């Protein structure tokens, strides 16, 4: 389960409203904000794919201008499995495949 | 991970974010540090774009487990983009190349071989090609992603050992026009200022760059500047396509592709007409040039006089008005500081150098240079296009230290530094990228080394160049971390160490050199390129019985490849080859770079000066030690670059020029290509990161809603896009992005049906030799309704 540190940017006058919206969402912990429209938050998700979706969801909220990532820890994810979408056909560009 | 450990990690994550914006959190650093139990953090640069974000890789038990930004780094202040956050996940991917692979014929299957055999085969192929065909029969094609030490060593062996200037790299396809622009306008390559100008600028002129997607962390800085000063700061976005970058623009000017030279001349016309230029600056620092002739301000005024705002609005396609031209010219000239930013929209053009000149013209004309908050800043696409390829001799026409190859004195300096007899490096003969691959087509190059790049996907008009890749009478060596469309054509694939698996320097957009040290071991038998190049040169010397080939690597013999070897190469390059040059890096030793959060900006002649961070503004006395040293008069700015003996900035008289191919009755649409936020280059890395692949699994064609309605194309319908050179089948994305009459396709996809460089054109800029990827003519027609497509990677 990855954990990320983010700075969420909003228009300064919308900081309070944005923080209120974010607090309602699962997987987001608000840790602080300032008068310039910066909101410091920690995101938690089941997987990196879910984390990407969560970031997309935050970005889609009307007051949100930007989600800036500063930290990610994924120490219990396994990256040694291939996930290429299942293409099987060799490219016609070359008859020789690289695999032995 | 247990609950307590998760809590510690969450605190570390919160503190990391808080430190970027100076927010105090009510828990202790010591508590958050418990998250680091068993984790070591290793500082380095991001592997992807050219911004040069600094970050730290977390390693636990020899495996990478996380990443964090470096808050004190002046490149990114701790921020990273999603792509940057993810690149390290390539490291342990099962597709990594881990053993040398060989096949005699390109139709054979690869077999695993030993490194000893692999080095021998590579040496034999190059030795035989050299014996039979001389220096023109061998070639090296490198990358703006290779470390400086790697580019430097390969080009040294090629030039000093094999006496060949067939040394090129993929920055020819992206940055060569920017190099030409800087050299001809300012007399020296690379920008005068840098990112520090962003927080002091009052006007941003973003042209031919989707900064939001191609350089997201830098875009964040621009956005922040705009949000903090919504009325005082103006953002101008000039692009035929409305993009994510346009979101923050006060004014977006959409123009017919290829007509931006007229627009830039039109802005100059307004600036002259309304007397918005800086007369004092022009008088002191500027000369005017037309071809080989030196002209004057009046000649320039006469030349731009035909570009009236009304005429420009018409020439550019009528989407914006004459008053829009006047407004942006006024904002540009009258602001307290204007920063221009551009990338491939200007560079990948047949008029690439000229259009770069025209942006520089506006800065020179208005004096929007050399002061804080003002710069003409070309953004680079790769992490080391500047540091490795532009500065360390990675293109056929330049030697290390920005030395032009055609000057005997420059060659002699390099030969002396390398301990080679004078005359060893030939005075030319090197082929630029497109000529190199044409020579491969023609059977003139018999052995080519392709390092860390995939020209079988990234060259324009791919169909034309497949012949060279598939010939059986040449020998292709590829060094890479993953299989690519190019390794599919190789005879020999050599597996290399990835970022953080080796040590070396990257130099980013703003003249900043930063060190990344080895943090983990490469998988299997993968090796750093500097080790591979050294072993190859030693074997080559044996086969050619030429001690001067061995001389190229003699000082590096026996050094351990993880640190000592790249350090020795960097020491030789920085101390011997940049001394007295405009990119003086003598102060940027490994010892200094290891201390610095964000490296140093050259010129940095001494270590003491490098420890300050180096030169933020080039050419300014009191801020640039070379400007003080080279000063010839009492003026505050001193243009000591190697290109202009008169030490002035040059305003060029350049007229609107047409692209190579424009739409006609048969091929009625413009095609433009580019990058998207989730992928990078040929997708060999980002395509293997599931969340990035899932976000954009395959290419699509962006089409304007009016065009789509006219052609009966609905969202996700399958569409044929066809040029005179090739055809693609792509799903449609109907979006108010490209202007009417234009379509856009990103170039990352490897699938043969979606390989957009089959359609692009290989016409090049006459000066920079950079191809015109950005403009060609195509047909567009609906094929069918939506189809289920799968992502594709070789």
Short mmCIF file of N, CA and C in Angstrom, two decimals, chain B residues 614-748:
data_model
loop_
_atom_site.label_atom_id
_atom_site.label_comp_id
_atom_site.label_asym_id
_atom_site.label_seq_id
_atom_site.Cartn_x
_atom_site.Cartn_y
_atom_site.Cartn_z
N UNK B 614 27.39 28.61 -8.49
CA UNK B 614 27.85 28.98 -9.82
C UNK B 614 27.18 30.22 -10.39
N UNK B 615 27.10 30.26 -11.72
CA UNK B 615 26.71 31.47 -12.43
C UNK B 615 25.23 31.45 -12.79
N UNK B 616 24.48 32.29 -12.11
CA UNK B 616 23.03 32.37 -12.37
C UNK B 616 22.78 33.14 -13.67
N UNK B 617 23.57 34.21 -13.88
CA UNK B 617 23.43 35.01 -15.11
C UNK B 617 24.77 35.08 -15.83
N UNK B 618 24.80 34.52 -17.00
CA UNK B 618 26.01 34.57 -17.82
C UNK B 618 26.20 35.98 -18.36
N UNK B 619 27.43 36.35 -18.63
CA UNK B 619 27.80 37.60 -19.33
C UNK B 619 27.66 38.87 -18.48
N UNK B 620 27.28 38.73 -17.20
CA UNK B 620 27.07 39.92 -16.37
C UNK B 620 28.25 40.09 -15.41
N UNK B 621 28.95 41.19 -15.51
CA UNK B 621 30.08 41.42 -14.62
C UNK B 621 29.59 41.47 -13.17
N UNK B 622 30.39 40.89 -12.30
CA UNK B 622 30.00 40.81 -10.90
C UNK B 622 29.15 39.59 -10.59
N UNK B 623 28.62 38.95 -11.63
CA UNK B 623 27.80 37.75 -11.41
C UNK B 623 28.35 36.55 -12.17
N UNK B 624 29.26 36.82 -13.10
CA UNK B 624 29.84 35.76 -13.92
C UNK B 624 31.35 36.00 -13.95
N UNK B 625 32.12 35.10 -13.36
CA UNK B 625 33.57 35.35 -13.29
C UNK B 625 34.23 35.49 -14.66
N UNK B 626 33.68 34.83 -15.66
CA UNK B 626 34.28 34.96 -17.00
C UNK B 626 33.98 36.34 -17.59
N UNK B 627 32.83 36.90 -17.27
CA UNK B 627 32.52 38.25 -17.76
C UNK B 627 33.51 39.26 -17.18
N UNK B 628 33.87 39.05 -15.93
CA UNK B 628 34.89 39.94 -15.32
C UNK B 628 36.25 39.72 -15.97
N UNK B 629 36.60 38.47 -16.13
CA UNK B 629 37.93 38.15 -16.68
C UNK B 629 38.06 38.61 -18.13
N UNK B 630 36.98 38.46 -18.87
CA UNK B 630 37.02 38.76 -20.31
C UNK B 630 36.61 40.20 -20.61
N UNK B 631 36.40 41.00 -19.60
CA UNK B 631 35.88 42.34 -19.83
C UNK B 631 36.80 43.18 -20.71
N UNK B 632 36.22 43.86 -21.70
CA UNK B 632 37.00 44.68 -22.62
C UNK B 632 36.69 46.16 -22.48
N UNK B 633 35.70 46.50 -21.66
CA UNK B 633 35.33 47.90 -21.52
C UNK B 633 34.59 48.11 -20.19
N UNK B 634 34.01 49.28 -20.02
CA UNK B 634 33.34 49.58 -18.75
C UNK B 634 31.89 49.10 -18.69
N UNK B 635 31.42 48.53 -19.75
CA UNK B 635 30.00 48.13 -19.78
C UNK B 635 29.75 46.92 -18.87
N UNK B 636 28.55 46.83 -18.30
CA UNK B 636 28.29 45.73 -17.36
C UNK B 636 28.14 44.36 -18.01
N UNK B 637 27.82 44.31 -19.30
CA UNK B 637 27.62 43.01 -19.96
C UNK B 637 28.74 42.75 -20.95
N UNK B 638 29.29 41.55 -20.89
CA UNK B 638 30.43 41.19 -21.74
C UNK B 638 30.13 39.86 -22.43
N UNK B 639 30.01 39.91 -23.76
CA UNK B 639 29.60 38.72 -24.51
C UNK B 639 30.85 38.02 -25.05
N UNK B 640 31.38 37.12 -24.22
CA UNK B 640 32.66 36.49 -24.53
C UNK B 640 32.51 35.16 -25.27
N UNK B 641 31.30 34.79 -25.66
CA UNK B 641 31.06 33.49 -26.31
C UNK B 641 31.92 33.30 -27.54
N UNK B 642 32.18 32.03 -27.90
CA UNK B 642 33.11 31.75 -28.99
C UNK B 642 32.59 32.13 -30.39
N UNK B 643 31.29 32.40 -30.51
CA UNK B 643 30.73 32.58 -31.85
C UNK B 643 30.80 33.97 -32.43
N UNK B 644 30.86 35.01 -31.58
CA UNK B 644 30.82 36.37 -32.10
C UNK B 644 32.09 37.13 -31.73
N UNK B 645 32.97 37.27 -32.71
CA UNK B 645 34.22 37.98 -32.43
C UNK B 645 33.98 39.44 -32.08
N UNK B 646 32.86 40.00 -32.59
CA UNK B 646 32.59 41.42 -32.29
C UNK B 646 31.98 41.62 -30.91
N UNK B 647 31.73 40.53 -30.21
CA UNK B 647 31.23 40.58 -28.83
C UNK B 647 29.93 41.38 -28.67
N UNK B 648 29.07 41.24 -29.66
CA UNK B 648 27.74 41.87 -29.57
C UNK B 648 26.67 40.79 -29.69
N UNK B 649 25.46 41.18 -29.34
CA UNK B 649 24.29 40.34 -29.61
C UNK B 649 23.82 40.68 -31.01
N UNK B 650 23.38 39.66 -31.75
CA UNK B 650 23.02 39.88 -33.15
C UNK B 650 21.50 39.78 -33.33
N UNK B 651 20.93 40.84 -33.88
CA UNK B 651 19.54 40.78 -34.33
C UNK B 651 19.57 40.37 -35.80
N UNK B 652 18.81 39.33 -36.10
CA UNK B 652 18.80 38.79 -37.47
C UNK B 652 17.56 39.22 -38.22
N UNK B 653 17.74 39.57 -39.47
CA UNK B 653 16.61 39.87 -40.36
C UNK B 653 16.20 38.55 -41.01
N UNK B 654 15.11 38.00 -40.57
CA UNK B 654 14.66 36.69 -41.08
C UNK B 654 13.19 36.81 -41.49
N UNK B 655 12.91 36.43 -42.71
CA UNK B 655 11.53 36.51 -43.19
C UNK B 655 10.77 35.22 -42.91
N UNK B 656 9.46 35.31 -42.98
CA UNK B 656 8.60 34.13 -42.91
C UNK B 656 9.03 33.15 -44.00
N UNK B 657 9.20 31.90 -43.64
CA UNK B 657 9.54 30.87 -44.62
C UNK B 657 8.59 29.69 -44.47
N UNK B 658 8.30 29.04 -45.56
CA UNK B 658 7.29 27.98 -45.53
C UNK B 658 7.87 26.67 -45.02
N UNK B 659 7.03 25.85 -44.39
CA UNK B 659 7.45 24.47 -44.08
C UNK B 659 7.72 23.70 -45.38
N UNK B 660 8.34 22.54 -45.24
CA UNK B 660 8.64 21.73 -46.43
C UNK B 660 7.35 21.28 -47.13
N UNK B 661 6.35 20.93 -46.31
CA UNK B 661 5.13 20.38 -46.89
C UNK B 661 3.92 21.05 -46.23
N UNK B 662 3.04 21.59 -47.02
CA UNK B 662 1.82 22.20 -46.46
C UNK B 662 0.61 21.48 -47.07
N UNK B 663 -0.53 21.53 -46.41
CA UNK B 663 -1.71 20.84 -46.94
C UNK B 663 -2.09 21.33 -48.34
N UNK B 664 -2.64 20.40 -49.10
CA UNK B 664 -3.15 20.71 -50.43
C UNK B 664 -4.45 19.93 -50.63
N UNK B 665 -4.95 19.91 -51.83
CA UNK B 665 -6.23 19.25 -52.07
C UNK B 665 -6.16 17.75 -51.75
N UNK B 666 -5.00 17.15 -52.01
CA UNK B 666 -4.88 15.71 -51.81
C UNK B 666 -4.62 15.34 -50.34
N UNK B 667 -3.78 16.12 -49.69
CA UNK B 667 -3.44 15.90 -48.28
C UNK B 667 -3.81 17.17 -47.51
N UNK B 668 -5.08 17.31 -47.10
CA UNK B 668 -5.59 18.62 -46.68
C UNK B 668 -5.35 19.02 -45.23
N UNK B 669 -4.76 18.13 -44.41
CA UNK B 669 -4.57 18.47 -42.99
C UNK B 669 -3.09 18.62 -42.64
N UNK B 670 -2.83 19.52 -41.67
CA UNK B 670 -1.52 19.53 -41.04
C UNK B 670 -1.47 18.39 -40.02
N UNK B 671 -0.31 17.73 -39.93
CA UNK B 671 -0.06 16.80 -38.83
C UNK B 671 1.05 17.37 -37.96
N UNK B 672 0.81 17.39 -36.66
CA UNK B 672 1.87 17.75 -35.73
C UNK B 672 2.01 16.61 -34.71
N UNK B 673 3.23 16.39 -34.24
CA UNK B 673 3.47 15.32 -33.28
C UNK B 673 4.07 15.91 -32.00
N UNK B 674 4.00 15.15 -30.90
CA UNK B 674 4.55 15.67 -29.66
C UNK B 674 4.47 14.67 -28.53
N UNK B 675 4.54 15.21 -27.33
CA UNK B 675 4.67 14.42 -26.11
C UNK B 675 3.40 14.58 -25.26
N UNK B 676 3.09 13.60 -24.42
CA UNK B 676 2.03 13.74 -23.42
C UNK B 676 2.60 13.49 -22.03
N UNK B 677 1.83 13.83 -21.03
CA UNK B 677 2.38 13.85 -19.67
C UNK B 677 2.77 12.47 -19.16
N UNK B 678 2.06 11.42 -19.57
CA UNK B 678 2.29 10.12 -18.97
C UNK B 678 3.44 9.34 -19.59
N UNK B 679 3.85 9.73 -20.79
CA UNK B 679 4.89 8.93 -21.45
C UNK B 679 6.09 9.78 -21.84
N UNK B 680 7.13 9.05 -22.15
CA UNK B 680 8.38 9.73 -22.45
C UNK B 680 9.07 9.01 -23.60
N UNK B 681 9.45 9.77 -24.60
CA UNK B 681 10.20 9.26 -25.75
C UNK B 681 9.59 7.98 -26.32
N UNK B 682 10.38 6.92 -26.46
CA UNK B 682 9.87 5.75 -27.18
C UNK B 682 9.15 4.77 -26.24
N UNK B 683 8.82 5.22 -25.06
CA UNK B 683 7.98 4.48 -24.13
C UNK B 683 8.61 3.20 -23.61
N UNK B 684 9.89 2.98 -23.89
CA UNK B 684 10.51 1.74 -23.43
C UNK B 684 10.56 1.71 -21.89
N UNK B 685 10.60 2.89 -21.26
CA UNK B 685 10.57 2.94 -19.79
C UNK B 685 9.14 3.15 -19.29
N UNK B 686 8.50 4.25 -19.71
CA UNK B 686 7.17 4.58 -19.15
C UNK B 686 6.12 3.54 -19.53
N UNK B 687 6.30 2.86 -20.65
CA UNK B 687 5.37 1.81 -21.05
C UNK B 687 5.43 0.61 -20.13
N UNK B 688 6.51 0.53 -19.36
CA UNK B 688 6.67 -0.61 -18.43
C UNK B 688 6.31 -0.23 -17.00
N UNK B 689 5.72 0.93 -16.83
CA UNK B 689 5.23 1.34 -15.50
C UNK B 689 3.71 1.30 -15.58
N UNK B 690 3.08 0.29 -14.97
CA UNK B 690 1.66 0.01 -15.22
C UNK B 690 0.75 1.22 -15.11
N UNK B 691 0.93 2.03 -14.06
CA UNK B 691 -0.01 3.15 -13.90
C UNK B 691 0.15 4.20 -14.99
N UNK B 692 1.38 4.34 -15.53
CA UNK B 692 1.57 5.30 -16.63
C UNK B 692 1.01 4.72 -17.93
N UNK B 693 1.24 3.42 -18.12
CA UNK B 693 0.72 2.78 -19.33
C UNK B 693 -0.80 2.81 -19.34
N UNK B 694 -1.38 2.52 -18.18
CA UNK B 694 -2.83 2.47 -18.09
C UNK B 694 -3.46 3.85 -18.36
N UNK B 695 -2.77 4.89 -17.94
CA UNK B 695 -3.30 6.24 -18.14
C UNK B 695 -3.41 6.57 -19.63
N UNK B 696 -2.46 6.10 -20.41
CA UNK B 696 -2.48 6.30 -21.86
C UNK B 696 -1.92 5.06 -22.54
N UNK B 697 -2.75 4.04 -22.73
CA UNK B 697 -2.22 2.76 -23.22
C UNK B 697 -1.82 2.76 -24.69
N UNK B 698 -2.39 3.66 -25.47
CA UNK B 698 -2.03 3.69 -26.89
C UNK B 698 -2.29 5.09 -27.45
N UNK B 699 -1.63 5.36 -28.56
CA UNK B 699 -1.75 6.68 -29.18
C UNK B 699 -3.15 6.88 -29.76
N UNK B 700 -3.51 8.14 -29.93
CA UNK B 700 -4.78 8.51 -30.54
C UNK B 700 -4.50 9.73 -31.42
N UNK B 701 -5.47 10.07 -32.24
CA UNK B 701 -5.31 11.28 -33.04
C UNK B 701 -6.27 12.34 -32.49
N UNK B 702 -5.71 13.47 -32.12
CA UNK B 702 -6.55 14.59 -31.68
C UNK B 702 -7.07 15.31 -32.92
N UNK B 703 -8.36 15.54 -32.93
CA UNK B 703 -8.97 16.20 -34.09
C UNK B 703 -9.98 17.24 -33.60
N UNK B 704 -9.97 18.37 -34.25
CA UNK B 704 -10.86 19.46 -33.88
C UNK B 704 -12.32 19.06 -34.10
N UNK B 705 -13.23 19.43 -33.17
CA UNK B 705 -14.64 19.02 -33.30
C UNK B 705 -15.27 19.42 -34.64
N UNK B 706 -14.90 20.56 -35.19
CA UNK B 706 -15.50 20.99 -36.47
C UNK B 706 -15.05 20.08 -37.60
N UNK B 707 -13.76 19.72 -37.61
CA UNK B 707 -13.26 18.80 -38.62
C UNK B 707 -13.91 17.43 -38.45
N UNK B 708 -14.02 17.00 -37.17
CA UNK B 708 -14.61 15.69 -36.90
C UNK B 708 -16.05 15.63 -37.41
N UNK B 709 -16.80 16.69 -37.16
CA UNK B 709 -18.20 16.71 -37.61
C UNK B 709 -18.27 16.65 -39.13
N UNK B 710 -17.38 17.39 -39.77
CA UNK B 710 -17.36 17.43 -41.24
C UNK B 710 -17.02 16.06 -41.83
N UNK B 711 -16.13 15.31 -41.13
CA UNK B 711 -15.69 14.01 -41.64
C UNK B 711 -16.51 12.85 -41.06
N UNK B 712 -17.49 13.18 -40.24
CA UNK B 712 -18.34 12.13 -39.65
C UNK B 712 -17.61 11.29 -38.62
N UNK B 713 -16.64 11.87 -37.96
CA UNK B 713 -15.84 11.13 -36.97
C UNK B 713 -16.36 11.42 -35.57
N UNK B 714 -16.66 10.35 -34.84
CA UNK B 714 -17.10 10.49 -33.46
C UNK B 714 -15.98 10.05 -32.52
N UNK B 715 -16.06 10.46 -31.25
CA UNK B 715 -15.00 10.07 -30.32
C UNK B 715 -14.78 8.56 -30.32
N UNK B 716 -13.50 8.17 -30.36
CA UNK B 716 -13.04 6.77 -30.33
C UNK B 716 -13.25 6.01 -31.63
N UNK B 717 -13.85 6.61 -32.65
CA UNK B 717 -13.89 5.97 -33.96
C UNK B 717 -12.47 5.70 -34.43
N UNK B 718 -12.31 4.65 -35.22
CA UNK B 718 -10.99 4.38 -35.80
C UNK B 718 -10.81 5.26 -37.04
N UNK B 719 -9.65 5.87 -37.12
CA UNK B 719 -9.38 6.86 -38.16
C UNK B 719 -8.07 6.50 -38.86
N UNK B 720 -8.06 6.69 -40.17
CA UNK B 720 -6.80 6.52 -40.91
C UNK B 720 -6.16 7.89 -41.10
N UNK B 721 -4.91 7.99 -40.72
CA UNK B 721 -4.13 9.21 -40.96
C UNK B 721 -3.01 8.81 -41.90
N UNK B 722 -2.95 9.47 -43.04
CA UNK B 722 -2.03 9.02 -44.09
C UNK B 722 -1.25 10.20 -44.67
N UNK B 723 0.05 10.05 -44.78
CA UNK B 723 0.86 11.07 -45.46
C UNK B 723 1.42 10.47 -46.74
N UNK B 724 2.22 11.20 -47.45
CA UNK B 724 2.84 10.67 -48.67
C UNK B 724 3.85 9.56 -48.34
N UNK B 725 4.15 9.37 -47.05
CA UNK B 725 5.21 8.43 -46.67
C UNK B 725 4.70 7.20 -45.92
N UNK B 726 3.56 7.35 -45.26
CA UNK B 726 3.10 6.22 -44.47
C UNK B 726 1.71 6.44 -43.92
N UNK B 727 1.22 5.40 -43.24
CA UNK B 727 -0.16 5.46 -42.77
C UNK B 727 -0.25 4.91 -41.34
N UNK B 728 -1.15 5.47 -40.55
CA UNK B 728 -1.46 4.98 -39.19
C UNK B 728 -2.95 4.74 -39.07
N UNK B 729 -3.33 3.80 -38.19
CA UNK B 729 -4.75 3.59 -37.81
C UNK B 729 -4.85 3.92 -36.34
N UNK B 730 -5.65 4.92 -36.01
CA UNK B 730 -5.67 5.43 -34.63
C UNK B 730 -7.09 5.72 -34.17
N UNK B 731 -7.36 5.57 -32.88
CA UNK B 731 -8.65 6.03 -32.38
C UNK B 731 -8.69 7.55 -32.34
N UNK B 732 -9.88 8.10 -32.52
CA UNK B 732 -10.01 9.57 -32.55
C UNK B 732 -10.28 10.12 -31.16
N UNK B 733 -9.63 11.21 -30.87
CA UNK B 733 -9.97 11.99 -29.67
C UNK B 733 -10.45 13.33 -30.19
N UNK B 734 -11.74 13.54 -30.12
CA UNK B 734 -12.32 14.77 -30.64
C UNK B 734 -12.22 15.83 -29.54
N UNK B 735 -11.44 16.85 -29.80
CA UNK B 735 -11.13 17.80 -28.73
C UNK B 735 -10.81 19.16 -29.31
N UNK B 736 -11.21 20.16 -28.59
CA UNK B 736 -10.92 21.53 -29.03
C UNK B 736 -9.47 21.85 -28.65
N UNK B 737 -8.57 21.08 -29.22
CA UNK B 737 -7.14 21.26 -28.99
C UNK B 737 -6.47 21.78 -30.24
N UNK B 738 -6.26 20.90 -31.23
CA UNK B 738 -5.66 21.39 -32.48
C UNK B 738 -6.59 22.36 -33.17
N UNK B 739 -6.05 23.32 -33.87
CA UNK B 739 -6.92 24.24 -34.60
C UNK B 739 -7.54 23.50 -35.78
N UNK B 740 -8.57 24.08 -36.33
CA UNK B 740 -9.24 23.48 -37.47
C UNK B 740 -8.23 23.25 -38.59
N UNK B 741 -8.31 22.09 -39.22
CA UNK B 741 -7.39 21.82 -40.32
C UNK B 741 -6.08 21.19 -39.88
N UNK B 742 -6.02 20.80 -38.60
CA UNK B 742 -4.79 20.24 -38.06
C UNK B 742 -5.13 19.05 -37.16
N UNK B 743 -4.29 18.01 -37.19
CA UNK B 743 -4.43 16.90 -36.24
C UNK B 743 -3.11 16.73 -35.49
N UNK B 744 -3.21 16.08 -34.32
CA UNK B 744 -2.04 15.89 -33.48
C UNK B 744 -1.99 14.44 -33.02
N UNK B 745 -0.79 13.85 -33.06
CA UNK B 745 -0.59 12.48 -32.58
C UNK B 745 0.68 12.44 -31.74
N UNK B 746 0.64 11.79 -30.58
CA UNK B 746 1.88 11.67 -29.81
C UNK B 746 2.73 10.54 -30.38
N UNK B 747 4.04 10.67 -30.16
CA UNK B 747 4.97 9.79 -30.90
C UNK B 747 5.53 8.65 -30.07
N UNK B 748 4.96 8.37 -28.88
CA UNK B 748 5.55 7.38 -27.99
C UNK B 748 5.22 5.93 -28.38
#
